[in-house]
Amino acid sequence: MARDPKSKNITWSDGDVNHEARVRRNGHRAAILWFTGLSGSGKSTLAQAVEKELFLRRVHTYILDGDNIRFGLNRDLGFSPQDRTENIRRIGEVANLMMDAGTICLTAFISPYRADRQGSREIAPEGSFIEVYTKCSLDECERRDPKGLYKKARAGEIPQFTGISAPYEEPENAEIVVETDNSTIEECVAQVIGYLADHEFLVVDPG
Amino acid sequence: MARDPKSKNITWSDGDVNHEARVRRNGHRAAILWFTGLSGSGKSTLAQAVEKELFLRRVHTYILDGDNIRFGLNRDLGFSPQDRTENIRRIGEVANLMMDAGTICLTAFISPYRADRQGSREIAPEGSFIEVYTKCSLDECERRDPKGLYKKARAGEIPQFTGISAPYEEPENAEIVVETDNSTIEECVAQVIGYLADHEFLVVDPG
């Protein structure tokens, strides 16, 4: 796999179909947008809104989330600390494959452990892993409770629920921090798109 | 995920970024080309040659093979029957995600067990899983022995080696059978591309 997707001197001379060839064909660089935050903090909502904006710009995207991972690749895993780590390890590997395939891959998982997120960062080519912290107070997440999970967790019906009975380790150096209890969705989307534009992910220098 | 990628009446009216939207944007349908066959039968060689031909036609592709899976997603798995099954299960899930993302995903693994290949077929939308059997006699595979693995297996240095000390279950209803000991690589590529063209994977009806 390509180890430096941000390289400016991309060439496709030997006819091989590799990461650089796909980047040139797609007209944008690839990346992993790794959304992390409490349940209800807006990870999936924001990822979907960002994807829609990227798609309008003809960027190739894919979202990995609970819907397509927990019932598929990771259906053998539960919510113990060990299984959460393996869950994130596999997601990191798949995100890296999606990135290698030329997409901007968005992942929307709580991913509560710092070490697990760091593991996913380390297997990605340098500069291609972008951590997006959807920062939101526990009070506000619990007030929103879109899936009724906090209510169940408080009632003791869900063990090891992040923020209630299992830890969430806040990012210390996330590339992007969006405060979803203080910003509109449009502002959050603009913040993420702005980062990608500023770091030259959305266009490829024709050389 | 889309359940019928061969549908003729693809529309993208609600602005959602889904499988159909990606197919329309890419200008071709998505699929899984599942190469199966003995070690040395030409799976990877053929997959790469097919990918090159597809890329020239501006088709979005990605190859899953030992290089990017065994050292990444599946580095926790060995070669026991149980681990081989889990190996193929995960590959099938990732191929399905790649397919959902709009690519023609090519997988190049021995995948010796019929039930495992069937499992991967069953999770893919109907018509999108295309089994490609790289048929080649054991004698010829052993004569080629590109990685020196048969020699090691015969010397007892590799346990459970497919064709020698572990079974290979031939496909009974593969969509495509290429006889790599009786055909040139160009002929095999033409056979695969011909299948995709005949089954309307390479163009999208503008409706």
mmCIF file of C-alpha atoms in Angstrom:
data_model
loop_
_atom_site.group_PDB
_atom_site.id
_atom_site.type_symbol
_atom_site.label_atom_id
_atom_site.label_comp_id
_atom_site.label_asym_id
_atom_site.label_seq_id
_atom_site.Cartn_x
_atom_site.Cartn_y
_atom_site.Cartn_z
ATOM 1 C CA MET A 1 0.000 0.000 0.000
ATOM 2 C CA ALA A 2 1.003 3.582 -0.541
ATOM 3 C CA ARG A 3 2.751 5.044 2.478
ATOM 4 C CA ASP A 4 2.586 8.698 1.524
ATOM 5 C CA PRO A 5 -0.739 9.693 -0.011
ATOM 6 C CA LYS A 6 0.053 13.374 0.475
ATOM 7 C CA SER A 7 3.048 13.198 -1.837
ATOM 8 C CA LYS A 8 2.974 15.933 -4.417
ATOM 9 C CA ASN A 9 4.791 14.080 -7.177
ATOM 10 C CA ILE A 10 2.291 11.375 -7.966
ATOM 11 C CA THR A 11 3.055 9.586 -11.193
ATOM 12 C CA TRP A 12 1.508 6.661 -12.964
ATOM 13 C CA SER A 13 4.105 5.528 -15.378
ATOM 14 C CA ASP A 14 4.229 1.759 -15.141
ATOM 15 C CA GLY A 15 0.562 1.092 -15.734
ATOM 16 C CA ASP A 16 0.134 -0.612 -12.379
ATOM 17 C CA VAL A 17 -3.165 -0.069 -10.653
ATOM 18 C CA ASN A 18 -2.053 1.226 -7.294
ATOM 19 C CA HIS A 19 -3.052 3.862 -4.777
ATOM 20 C CA GLU A 20 -1.438 6.700 -6.737
ATOM 21 C CA ALA A 21 -3.200 5.671 -9.931
ATOM 22 C CA ARG A 22 -6.544 5.671 -8.166
ATOM 23 C CA VAL A 23 -5.915 9.074 -6.564
ATOM 24 C CA ARG A 24 -5.069 10.542 -9.957
ATOM 25 C CA ARG A 25 -8.136 8.985 -11.568
ATOM 26 C CA ASN A 26 -10.440 10.107 -8.749
ATOM 27 C CA GLY A 27 -9.066 13.636 -8.655
ATOM 28 C CA HIS A 28 -8.805 13.794 -4.876
ATOM 29 C CA ARG A 29 -6.671 12.294 -2.133
ATOM 30 C CA ALA A 30 -7.848 9.513 0.133
ATOM 31 C CA ALA A 31 -8.160 9.681 3.909
ATOM 32 C CA ILE A 32 -9.738 8.214 6.997
ATOM 33 C CA LEU A 33 -12.104 10.511 8.875
ATOM 34 C CA TRP A 34 -12.285 8.802 12.235
ATOM 35 C CA PHE A 35 -15.287 10.133 14.190
ATOM 36 C CA THR A 36 -15.166 9.413 17.921
ATOM 37 C CA GLY A 37 -17.426 10.494 20.754
ATOM 38 C CA LEU A 38 -20.159 9.456 23.142
ATOM 39 C CA SER A 39 -23.337 7.768 22.008
ATOM 40 C CA GLY A 40 -25.658 10.561 20.895
ATOM 41 C CA SER A 41 -22.848 13.049 20.295
ATOM 42 C CA GLY A 42 -23.616 13.142 16.565
ATOM 43 C CA LYS A 43 -20.972 10.928 14.972
ATOM 44 C CA SER A 44 -23.228 9.210 12.435
ATOM 45 C CA THR A 45 -25.332 12.284 11.745
ATOM 46 C CA LEU A 46 -22.240 14.366 11.061
ATOM 47 C CA ALA A 47 -20.508 11.611 9.055
ATOM 48 C CA GLN A 48 -23.567 11.329 6.813
ATOM 49 C CA ALA A 49 -23.794 15.090 6.363
ATOM 50 C CA VAL A 50 -20.083 15.305 5.526
ATOM 51 C CA GLU A 51 -20.415 12.401 3.093
ATOM 52 C CA LYS A 52 -23.290 14.126 1.320
ATOM 53 C CA GLU A 53 -21.235 17.302 0.935
ATOM 54 C CA LEU A 54 -18.218 15.322 -0.320
ATOM 55 C CA PHE A 55 -20.355 13.373 -2.773
ATOM 56 C CA LEU A 56 -21.645 16.608 -4.266
ATOM 57 C CA ARG A 57 -17.999 17.468 -4.886
ATOM 58 C CA ARG A 58 -17.616 14.087 -6.638
ATOM 59 C CA VAL A 59 -15.387 12.729 -3.892
ATOM 60 C CA HIS A 60 -15.422 8.940 -3.445
ATOM 61 C CA THR A 61 -16.558 8.140 0.072
ATOM 62 C CA TYR A 62 -17.693 5.288 2.258
ATOM 63 C CA ILE A 63 -19.050 5.199 5.802
ATOM 64 C CA LEU A 64 -18.274 2.359 8.178
ATOM 65 C CA ASP A 65 -20.737 2.334 11.051
ATOM 66 C CA GLY A 66 -22.579 0.014 13.369
ATOM 67 C CA ASP A 67 -25.128 -0.850 10.708
ATOM 68 C CA ASN A 68 -22.690 -2.345 8.235
ATOM 69 C CA ILE A 69 -20.015 -3.612 10.666
ATOM 70 C CA ARG A 70 -21.713 -4.895 13.793
ATOM 71 C CA PHE A 71 -24.082 -7.123 11.834
ATOM 72 C CA GLY A 72 -21.425 -8.230 9.370
ATOM 73 C CA LEU A 73 -17.670 -8.342 9.828
ATOM 74 C CA ASN A 74 -17.829 -7.983 13.596
ATOM 75 C CA ARG A 75 -20.953 -9.925 14.406
ATOM 76 C CA ASP A 76 -18.810 -12.341 16.443
ATOM 77 C CA LEU A 77 -17.815 -9.565 18.868
ATOM 78 C CA GLY A 78 -19.521 -8.244 22.000
ATOM 79 C CA PHE A 79 -18.857 -5.233 24.205
ATOM 80 C CA SER A 80 -16.200 -6.477 26.633
ATOM 81 C CA PRO A 81 -13.029 -4.371 26.693
ATOM 82 C CA GLN A 82 -11.220 -7.108 24.696
ATOM 83 C CA ASP A 83 -13.958 -7.299 22.073
ATOM 84 C CA ARG A 84 -14.171 -3.511 21.826
ATOM 85 C CA THR A 85 -10.449 -3.444 21.097
ATOM 86 C CA GLU A 86 -10.751 -6.143 18.419
ATOM 87 C CA ASN A 87 -13.799 -4.318 17.012
ATOM 88 C CA ILE A 88 -11.785 -1.141 16.545
ATOM 89 C CA ARG A 89 -8.717 -3.023 15.276
ATOM 90 C CA ARG A 90 -10.729 -4.583 12.445
ATOM 91 C CA ILE A 91 -12.478 -1.302 11.636
ATOM 92 C CA GLY A 92 -9.087 0.389 11.436
ATOM 93 C CA GLU A 93 -7.852 -2.282 9.036
ATOM 94 C CA VAL A 94 -10.939 -2.028 6.811
ATOM 95 C CA ALA A 95 -10.791 1.773 6.840
ATOM 96 C CA ASN A 96 -7.182 1.494 5.722
ATOM 97 C CA LEU A 97 -8.180 -0.786 2.829
ATOM 98 C CA MET A 98 -10.957 1.635 1.845
ATOM 99 C CA MET A 99 -8.429 4.460 1.976
ATOM 100 C CA ASP A 100 -5.966 2.452 -0.109
ATOM 101 C CA ALA A 101 -8.794 1.884 -2.602
ATOM 102 C CA GLY A 102 -8.936 5.665 -3.051
ATOM 103 C CA THR A 103 -11.886 6.675 -0.911
ATOM 104 C CA ILE A 104 -12.291 9.098 1.923
ATOM 105 C CA CYS A 105 -13.509 6.567 4.453
ATOM 106 C CA LEU A 106 -15.600 7.868 7.352
ATOM 107 C CA THR A 107 -15.879 5.717 10.475
ATOM 108 C CA ALA A 108 -18.555 6.413 13.068
ATOM 109 C CA PHE A 109 -17.947 4.416 16.236
ATOM 110 C CA ILE A 110 -17.722 5.472 19.871
ATOM 111 C CA SER A 111 -14.176 4.021 19.910
ATOM 112 C CA PRO A 112 -13.760 4.913 23.586
ATOM 113 C CA TYR A 113 -10.158 3.809 24.148
ATOM 114 C CA ARG A 114 -7.295 6.125 23.248
ATOM 115 C CA ALA A 115 -4.911 3.210 22.633
ATOM 116 C CA ASP A 116 -7.299 1.604 20.136
ATOM 117 C CA ARG A 117 -7.694 4.821 18.156
ATOM 118 C CA GLN A 118 -3.927 5.231 18.237
ATOM 119 C CA GLY A 119 -3.585 1.705 16.840
ATOM 120 C CA SER A 120 -5.792 2.609 13.885
ATOM 121 C CA ARG A 121 -3.824 5.802 13.355
ATOM 122 C CA GLU A 122 -0.536 3.917 13.286
ATOM 123 C CA ILE A 123 -1.475 1.488 10.511
ATOM 124 C CA ALA A 124 -2.630 4.326 8.238
ATOM 125 C CA PRO A 125 -0.111 6.179 6.062
ATOM 126 C CA GLU A 126 1.138 9.321 7.778
ATOM 127 C CA GLY A 127 -1.181 12.287 7.427
ATOM 128 C CA SER A 128 -4.115 10.223 6.189
ATOM 129 C CA PHE A 129 -5.729 9.536 9.579
ATOM 130 C CA ILE A 130 -7.922 12.425 10.691
ATOM 131 C CA GLU A 131 -9.493 12.108 14.120
ATOM 132 C CA VAL A 132 -12.766 14.007 14.471
ATOM 133 C CA TYR A 133 -13.943 14.367 18.056
ATOM 134 C CA THR A 134 -17.662 15.025 18.287
ATOM 135 C CA LYS A 135 -17.481 16.749 21.641
ATOM 136 C CA CYS A 136 -20.730 16.905 23.538
ATOM 137 C CA SER A 137 -21.498 16.861 27.249
ATOM 138 C CA LEU A 138 -22.811 13.637 28.722
ATOM 139 C CA ASP A 139 -25.839 15.595 29.958
ATOM 140 C CA GLU A 140 -26.694 16.710 26.434
ATOM 141 C CA CYS A 141 -26.098 13.236 24.937
ATOM 142 C CA GLU A 142 -28.365 11.779 27.595
ATOM 143 C CA ARG A 143 -30.987 14.435 26.942
ATOM 144 C CA ARG A 144 -30.962 13.620 23.194
ATOM 145 C CA ASP A 145 -30.807 9.830 23.736
ATOM 146 C CA PRO A 146 -31.884 9.183 20.116
ATOM 147 C CA LYS A 147 -31.973 5.397 20.513
ATOM 148 C CA GLY A 148 -33.164 5.311 24.129
ATOM 149 C CA LEU A 149 -29.895 3.665 25.117
ATOM 150 C CA TYR A 150 -29.031 5.952 28.040
ATOM 151 C CA LYS A 151 -32.408 5.267 29.574
ATOM 152 C CA LYS A 152 -31.775 1.527 29.321
ATOM 153 C CA ALA A 153 -28.228 1.914 30.615
ATOM 154 C CA ARG A 154 -29.443 3.901 33.638
ATOM 155 C CA ALA A 155 -31.994 1.167 34.274
ATOM 156 C CA GLY A 156 -29.164 -1.360 34.293
ATOM 157 C CA GLU A 157 -30.399 -3.049 31.136
ATOM 158 C CA ILE A 158 -27.193 -2.394 29.164
ATOM 159 C CA PRO A 159 -23.939 -3.344 30.892
ATOM 160 C CA GLN A 160 -20.695 -1.546 30.094
ATOM 161 C CA PHE A 161 -22.345 1.460 28.487
ATOM 162 C CA THR A 162 -19.845 4.161 27.563
ATOM 163 C CA GLY A 163 -20.174 7.284 29.729
ATOM 164 C CA ILE A 164 -22.349 5.507 32.294
ATOM 165 C CA SER A 165 -20.685 2.251 33.268
ATOM 166 C CA ALA A 166 -17.707 2.129 30.901
ATOM 167 C CA PRO A 167 -15.058 4.781 30.281
ATOM 168 C CA TYR A 168 -14.717 7.208 27.377
ATOM 169 C CA GLU A 169 -11.172 8.467 26.946
ATOM 170 C CA GLU A 170 -11.279 11.897 25.316
ATOM 171 C CA PRO A 171 -8.898 12.548 22.403
ATOM 172 C CA GLU A 172 -5.920 14.678 23.370
ATOM 173 C CA ASN A 173 -4.759 15.632 19.904
ATOM 174 C CA ALA A 174 -7.692 15.196 17.541
ATOM 175 C CA GLU A 175 -7.170 16.923 14.199
ATOM 176 C CA ILE A 176 -10.719 18.262 14.388
ATOM 177 C CA VAL A 177 -12.910 18.968 17.423
ATOM 178 C CA VAL A 178 -16.522 19.782 16.701
ATOM 179 C CA GLU A 179 -18.672 20.914 19.616
ATOM 180 C CA THR A 180 -22.003 19.479 18.641
ATOM 181 C CA ASP A 181 -23.833 21.019 21.598
ATOM 182 C CA ASN A 182 -22.621 24.511 20.636
ATOM 183 C CA SER A 183 -22.681 24.386 16.826
ATOM 184 C CA THR A 184 -25.179 23.714 14.085
ATOM 185 C CA ILE A 185 -24.716 20.676 11.870
ATOM 186 C CA GLU A 186 -23.877 23.034 8.993
ATOM 187 C CA GLU A 187 -21.087 24.621 11.046
ATOM 188 C CA CYS A 188 -19.684 21.210 11.943
ATOM 189 C CA VAL A 189 -19.762 20.075 8.308
ATOM 190 C CA ALA A 190 -18.030 23.283 7.225
ATOM 191 C CA GLN A 191 -15.346 22.685 9.833
ATOM 192 C CA VAL A 192 -14.572 19.180 8.518
ATOM 193 C CA ILE A 193 -14.736 20.167 4.836
ATOM 194 C CA GLY A 194 -12.553 23.172 5.603
ATOM 195 C CA TYR A 195 -9.928 20.930 7.156
ATOM 196 C CA LEU A 196 -9.906 18.643 4.095
ATOM 197 C CA ALA A 197 -9.678 21.604 1.728
ATOM 198 C CA ASP A 198 -6.926 23.309 3.724
ATOM 199 C CA HIS A 199 -4.884 20.106 3.758
ATOM 200 C CA GLU A 200 -5.313 19.585 0.017
ATOM 201 C CA PHE A 201 -7.322 16.388 0.167
ATOM 202 C CA LEU A 202 -9.979 17.597 -2.249
ATOM 203 C CA VAL A 203 -7.856 18.276 -5.285
ATOM 204 C CA VAL A 204 -4.865 16.575 -6.852
ATOM 205 C CA ASP A 205 -2.029 18.712 -8.101
ATOM 206 C CA PRO A 206 -1.809 17.823 -11.819
ATOM 207 C CA GLY A 207 1.968 18.046 -11.465
ATOM 208 C CA MET B 1 -26.919 -1.928 1.614
ATOM 209 C CA ALA B 2 -28.416 -2.292 -1.800
ATOM 210 C CA ARG B 3 -29.884 -5.705 -2.380
ATOM 211 C CA ASP B 4 -30.276 -5.525 -6.130
ATOM 212 C CA PRO B 5 -27.336 -3.853 -7.870
ATOM 213 C CA LYS B 6 -28.501 -5.182 -11.241
ATOM 214 C CA SER B 7 -31.726 -3.231 -11.037
ATOM 215 C CA LYS B 8 -32.426 -1.288 -14.199
ATOM 216 C CA ASN B 9 -34.365 1.547 -12.638
ATOM 217 C CA ILE B 10 -31.693 3.186 -10.567
ATOM 218 C CA THR B 11 -32.699 6.591 -9.311
ATOM 219 C CA TRP B 12 -31.088 9.097 -7.033
ATOM 220 C CA SER B 13 -33.828 11.432 -6.036
ATOM 221 C CA ASP B 14 -33.474 11.944 -2.298
ATOM 222 C CA GLY B 15 -29.875 13.042 -2.303
ATOM 223 C CA ASP B 16 -28.770 10.200 -0.077
ATOM 224 C CA VAL B 17 -25.343 8.796 -0.736
ATOM 225 C CA ASN B 18 -26.121 5.136 -1.204
ATOM 226 C CA HIS B 19 -25.070 2.248 -3.420
ATOM 227 C CA GLU B 20 -27.273 3.344 -6.304
ATOM 228 C CA ALA B 21 -25.890 6.884 -6.186
ATOM 229 C CA ARG B 22 -22.345 5.571 -6.338
ATOM 230 C CA VAL B 23 -23.138 3.226 -9.231
ATOM 231 C CA ARG B 24 -24.628 6.107 -11.185
ATOM 232 C CA ARG B 25 -21.668 8.368 -10.439
ATOM 233 C CA ASN B 26 -19.119 5.645 -11.320
ATOM 234 C CA GLY B 27 -20.885 4.666 -14.522
ATOM 235 C CA HIS B 28 -20.615 0.934 -13.907
ATOM 236 C CA ARG B 29 -22.120 -1.666 -11.621
ATOM 237 C CA ALA B 30 -20.327 -3.135 -8.646
ATOM 238 C CA ALA B 31 -19.496 -6.795 -8.126
ATOM 239 C CA ILE B 32 -17.326 -9.302 -6.328
ATOM 240 C CA LEU B 33 -15.016 -11.330 -8.551
ATOM 241 C CA TRP B 34 -14.130 -14.215 -6.265
ATOM 242 C CA PHE B 35 -11.075 -16.035 -7.601
ATOM 243 C CA THR B 36 -10.563 -19.517 -6.169
ATOM 244 C CA GLY B 37 -8.064 -22.235 -7.018
ATOM 245 C CA LEU B 38 -4.911 -24.038 -5.939
ATOM 246 C CA SER B 39 -1.755 -22.186 -4.985
ATOM 247 C CA GLY B 40 0.032 -21.429 -8.251
ATOM 248 C CA SER B 41 -3.119 -21.697 -10.356
ATOM 249 C CA GLY B 42 -2.892 -18.012 -11.275
ATOM 250 C CA LYS B 43 -5.460 -16.303 -9.057
ATOM 251 C CA SER B 44 -3.400 -13.217 -8.207
ATOM 252 C CA THR B 45 -1.806 -12.947 -11.642
ATOM 253 C CA LEU B 46 -5.187 -13.086 -13.330
ATOM 254 C CA ALA B 47 -6.853 -10.769 -10.805
ATOM 255 C CA GLN B 48 -4.137 -8.163 -11.405
ATOM 256 C CA ALA B 49 -4.424 -8.486 -15.178
ATOM 257 C CA VAL B 50 -8.214 -8.165 -15.002
ATOM 258 C CA GLU B 51 -7.892 -5.150 -12.710
ATOM 259 C CA LYS B 52 -5.524 -3.450 -15.139
ATOM 260 C CA GLU B 53 -7.972 -3.994 -18.000
ATOM 261 C CA LEU B 54 -10.881 -2.708 -15.883
ATOM 262 C CA PHE B 55 -8.909 0.329 -14.756
ATOM 263 C CA LEU B 56 -8.236 1.259 -18.384
ATOM 264 C CA ARG B 57 -12.016 1.243 -18.815
ATOM 265 C CA ARG B 58 -12.249 3.618 -15.823
ATOM 266 C CA VAL B 59 -13.878 0.982 -13.646
ATOM 267 C CA HIS B 60 -13.343 1.342 -9.891
ATOM 268 C CA THR B 61 -11.613 -1.771 -8.597
ATOM 269 C CA TYR B 62 -9.835 -3.158 -5.569
ATOM 270 C CA ILE B 63 -7.987 -6.422 -5.001
ATOM 271 C CA LEU B 64 -8.068 -8.209 -1.675
ATOM 272 C CA ASP B 65 -5.231 -10.721 -1.454
ATOM 273 C CA GLY B 66 -2.794 -12.259 0.985
ATOM 274 C CA ASP B 67 -0.577 -9.194 0.937
ATOM 275 C CA ASN B 68 -3.163 -6.764 2.257
ATOM 276 C CA ILE B 69 -5.274 -9.164 4.352
ATOM 277 C CA ARG B 70 -3.017 -11.730 5.962
ATOM 278 C CA PHE B 71 -0.697 -9.063 7.394
ATOM 279 C CA GLY B 72 -3.536 -6.762 8.381
ATOM 280 C CA LEU B 73 -7.148 -7.619 9.133
ATOM 281 C CA ASN B 74 -6.492 -11.347 9.476
ATOM 282 C CA ARG B 75 -3.080 -11.361 11.076
ATOM 283 C CA ASP B 76 -4.599 -13.068 14.119
ATOM 284 C CA LEU B 77 -5.563 -16.123 12.032
ATOM 285 C CA GLY B 78 -3.588 -19.240 11.119
ATOM 286 C CA PHE B 79 -4.286 -22.097 8.720
ATOM 287 C CA SER B 80 -6.382 -24.482 10.799
ATOM 288 C CA PRO B 81 -9.744 -25.380 9.228
ATOM 289 C CA GLN B 82 -11.478 -23.091 11.742
ATOM 290 C CA ASP B 83 -9.140 -20.176 11.035
ATOM 291 C CA ARG B 84 -9.428 -20.711 7.268
ATOM 292 C CA THR B 85 -13.193 -20.451 7.608
ATOM 293 C CA GLU B 86 -12.960 -17.244 9.663
ATOM 294 C CA ASN B 87 -10.396 -15.897 7.188
ATOM 295 C CA ILE B 88 -12.812 -16.367 4.300
ATOM 296 C CA ARG B 89 -15.783 -15.100 6.319
ATOM 297 C CA ARG B 90 -14.037 -11.790 7.004
ATOM 298 C CA ILE B 91 -12.838 -11.485 3.411
ATOM 299 C CA GLY B 92 -16.386 -12.049 2.215
ATOM 300 C CA GLU B 93 -17.626 -9.297 4.527
ATOM 301 C CA VAL B 94 -14.958 -6.829 3.401
ATOM 302 C CA ALA B 95 -15.547 -7.674 -0.262
ATOM 303 C CA ASN B 96 -19.211 -6.966 0.312
ATOM 304 C CA LEU B 97 -18.391 -3.553 1.833
ATOM 305 C CA MET B 98 -16.095 -2.763 -1.119
ATOM 306 C CA MET B 99 -18.888 -3.796 -3.460
ATOM 307 C CA ASP B 100 -21.377 -1.643 -1.563
ATOM 308 C CA ALA B 101 -18.895 1.229 -1.909
ATOM 309 C CA GLY B 102 -19.270 0.890 -5.684
ATOM 310 C CA THR B 103 -16.177 -1.050 -6.691
ATOM 311 C CA ILE B 104 -15.658 -4.277 -8.541
ATOM 312 C CA CYS B 105 -13.791 -6.055 -5.773
ATOM 313 C CA LEU B 106 -11.482 -8.883 -6.781
ATOM 314 C CA THR B 107 -10.496 -11.434 -4.128
ATOM 315 C CA ALA B 108 -7.577 -13.790 -4.695
ATOM 316 C CA PHE B 109 -7.473 -16.511 -2.053
ATOM 317 C CA ILE B 110 -7.299 -20.292 -2.348
ATOM 318 C CA SER B 111 -10.603 -20.418 -0.418
ATOM 319 C CA PRO B 112 -10.594 -24.234 -0.504
ATOM 320 C CA TYR B 113 -13.905 -24.962 1.207
ATOM 321 C CA ARG B 114 -17.120 -24.924 -0.784
ATOM 322 C CA ALA B 115 -19.210 -23.984 2.262
ATOM 323 C CA ASP B 116 -17.029 -20.954 2.988
ATOM 324 C CA ARG B 117 -17.313 -19.663 -0.572
ATOM 325 C CA GLN B 118 -21.044 -20.261 -0.409
ATOM 326 C CA GLY B 119 -21.157 -18.208 2.796
ATOM 327 C CA SER B 120 -19.534 -15.269 1.020
ATOM 328 C CA ARG B 121 -21.925 -15.657 -1.892
ATOM 329 C CA GLU B 122 -24.933 -15.576 0.410
ATOM 330 C CA ILE B 123 -24.129 -12.272 2.090
ATOM 331 C CA ALA B 124 -23.667 -10.518 -1.286
ATOM 332 C CA PRO B 125 -26.672 -9.084 -3.131
ATOM 333 C CA GLU B 126 -28.036 -11.566 -5.658
ATOM 334 C CA GLY B 127 -26.150 -11.572 -8.937
ATOM 335 C CA SER B 128 -23.201 -9.592 -7.609
ATOM 336 C CA PHE B 129 -21.042 -12.544 -6.525
ATOM 337 C CA ILE B 130 -19.084 -13.987 -9.429
ATOM 338 C CA GLU B 131 -17.007 -17.069 -8.681
ATOM 339 C CA VAL B 132 -13.975 -17.421 -10.943
ATOM 340 C CA TYR B 133 -12.352 -20.835 -10.770
ATOM 341 C CA THR B 134 -8.735 -20.759 -11.911
ATOM 342 C CA LYS B 135 -8.646 -24.407 -12.894
ATOM 343 C CA CYS B 136 -5.188 -25.908 -13.167
ATOM 344 C CA SER B 137 -3.910 -29.419 -12.514
ATOM 345 C CA LEU B 138 -2.013 -30.013 -9.299
ATOM 346 C CA ASP B 139 0.913 -31.277 -11.398
ATOM 347 C CA GLU B 140 1.106 -28.008 -13.300
ATOM 348 C CA CYS B 141 0.717 -25.878 -10.138
ATOM 349 C CA GLU B 142 3.506 -27.883 -8.530
ATOM 350 C CA ARG B 143 5.685 -27.501 -11.630
ATOM 351 C CA ARG B 144 5.191 -23.691 -11.552
ATOM 352 C CA ASP B 145 5.592 -23.426 -7.761
ATOM 353 C CA PRO B 146 6.196 -19.643 -7.978
ATOM 354 C CA LYS B 147 6.783 -19.239 -4.251
ATOM 355 C CA GLY B 148 8.503 -22.583 -3.630
ATOM 356 C CA LEU B 149 5.632 -23.573 -1.359
ATOM 357 C CA TYR B 150 4.926 -27.003 -2.892
ATOM 358 C CA LYS B 151 8.560 -27.965 -2.428
ATOM 359 C CA LYS B 152 8.338 -26.986 1.244
ATOM 360 C CA ALA B 153 4.999 -28.746 1.638
ATOM 361 C CA ARG B 154 6.390 -31.966 0.111
ATOM 362 C CA ALA B 155 9.313 -31.695 2.528
ATOM 363 C CA GLY B 156 6.817 -31.519 5.386
ATOM 364 C CA GLU B 157 7.791 -27.944 6.254
ATOM 365 C CA ILE B 158 4.279 -26.542 5.691
ATOM 366 C CA PRO B 159 1.460 -28.389 7.430
ATOM 367 C CA GLN B 160 -2.048 -28.383 6.010
ATOM 368 C CA PHE B 161 -1.033 -27.263 2.526
ATOM 369 C CA THR B 162 -3.952 -27.216 0.110
ATOM 370 C CA GLY B 163 -3.683 -29.953 -2.536
ATOM 371 C CA ILE B 164 -0.968 -31.823 -0.638
ATOM 372 C CA SER B 165 -2.067 -32.271 2.958
ATOM 373 C CA ALA B 166 -5.311 -30.277 3.032
ATOM 374 C CA PRO B 167 -8.320 -30.557 0.739
ATOM 375 C CA TYR B 168 -9.376 -28.295 -2.134
ATOM 376 C CA GLU B 169 -13.062 -28.541 -2.913
ATOM 377 C CA GLU B 170 -13.614 -27.669 -6.584
ATOM 378 C CA PRO B 171 -16.446 -25.254 -7.410
ATOM 379 C CA GLU B 172 -19.490 -26.990 -8.845
ATOM 380 C CA ASN B 173 -21.253 -23.963 -10.291
ATOM 381 C CA ALA B 174 -18.660 -21.243 -10.754
ATOM 382 C CA GLU B 175 -19.864 -18.429 -13.006
ATOM 383 C CA ILE B 176 -16.506 -18.472 -14.791
ATOM 384 C CA VAL B 177 -14.000 -21.320 -15.195
ATOM 385 C CA VAL B 178 -10.654 -20.360 -16.676
ATOM 386 C CA GLU B 179 -8.261 -23.184 -17.491
ATOM 387 C CA THR B 180 -4.960 -21.553 -16.786
ATOM 388 C CA ASP B 181 -2.916 -24.527 -17.979
ATOM 389 C CA ASN B 182 -4.650 -24.476 -21.390
ATOM 390 C CA SER B 183 -5.136 -20.748 -21.995
ATOM 391 C CA THR B 184 -2.997 -17.646 -22.250
ATOM 392 C CA ILE B 185 -3.399 -14.915 -19.662
ATOM 393 C CA GLU B 186 -4.921 -12.723 -22.384
ATOM 394 C CA GLU B 187 -7.537 -15.375 -23.122
ATOM 395 C CA CYS B 188 -8.391 -15.682 -19.425
ATOM 396 C CA VAL B 189 -8.705 -11.903 -19.047
ATOM 397 C CA ALA B 190 -10.942 -11.737 -22.117
ATOM 398 C CA GLN B 191 -13.139 -14.457 -20.631
ATOM 399 C CA VAL B 192 -13.654 -12.520 -17.374
ATOM 400 C CA ILE B 193 -14.151 -9.144 -19.058
ATOM 401 C CA GLY B 194 -16.548 -10.784 -21.527
ATOM 402 C CA TYR B 195 -18.630 -12.117 -18.656
ATOM 403 C CA LEU B 196 -18.820 -8.684 -17.037
ATOM 404 C CA ALA B 197 -19.747 -7.022 -20.323
ATOM 405 C CA ASP B 198 -22.361 -9.648 -21.204
ATOM 406 C CA HIS B 199 -23.970 -9.239 -17.793
ATOM 407 C CA GLU B 200 -24.031 -5.443 -18.066
ATOM 408 C CA PHE B 201 -21.661 -4.684 -15.226
ATOM 409 C CA LEU B 202 -19.538 -2.292 -17.249
ATOM 410 C CA VAL B 203 -22.142 0.273 -18.199
ATOM 411 C CA VAL B 204 -25.093 1.820 -16.427
ATOM 412 C CA ASP B 205 -28.298 2.268 -18.330
ATOM 413 C CA PRO B 206 -28.927 6.047 -18.183
ATOM 414 C CA GLY B 207 -32.634 5.216 -17.820
#
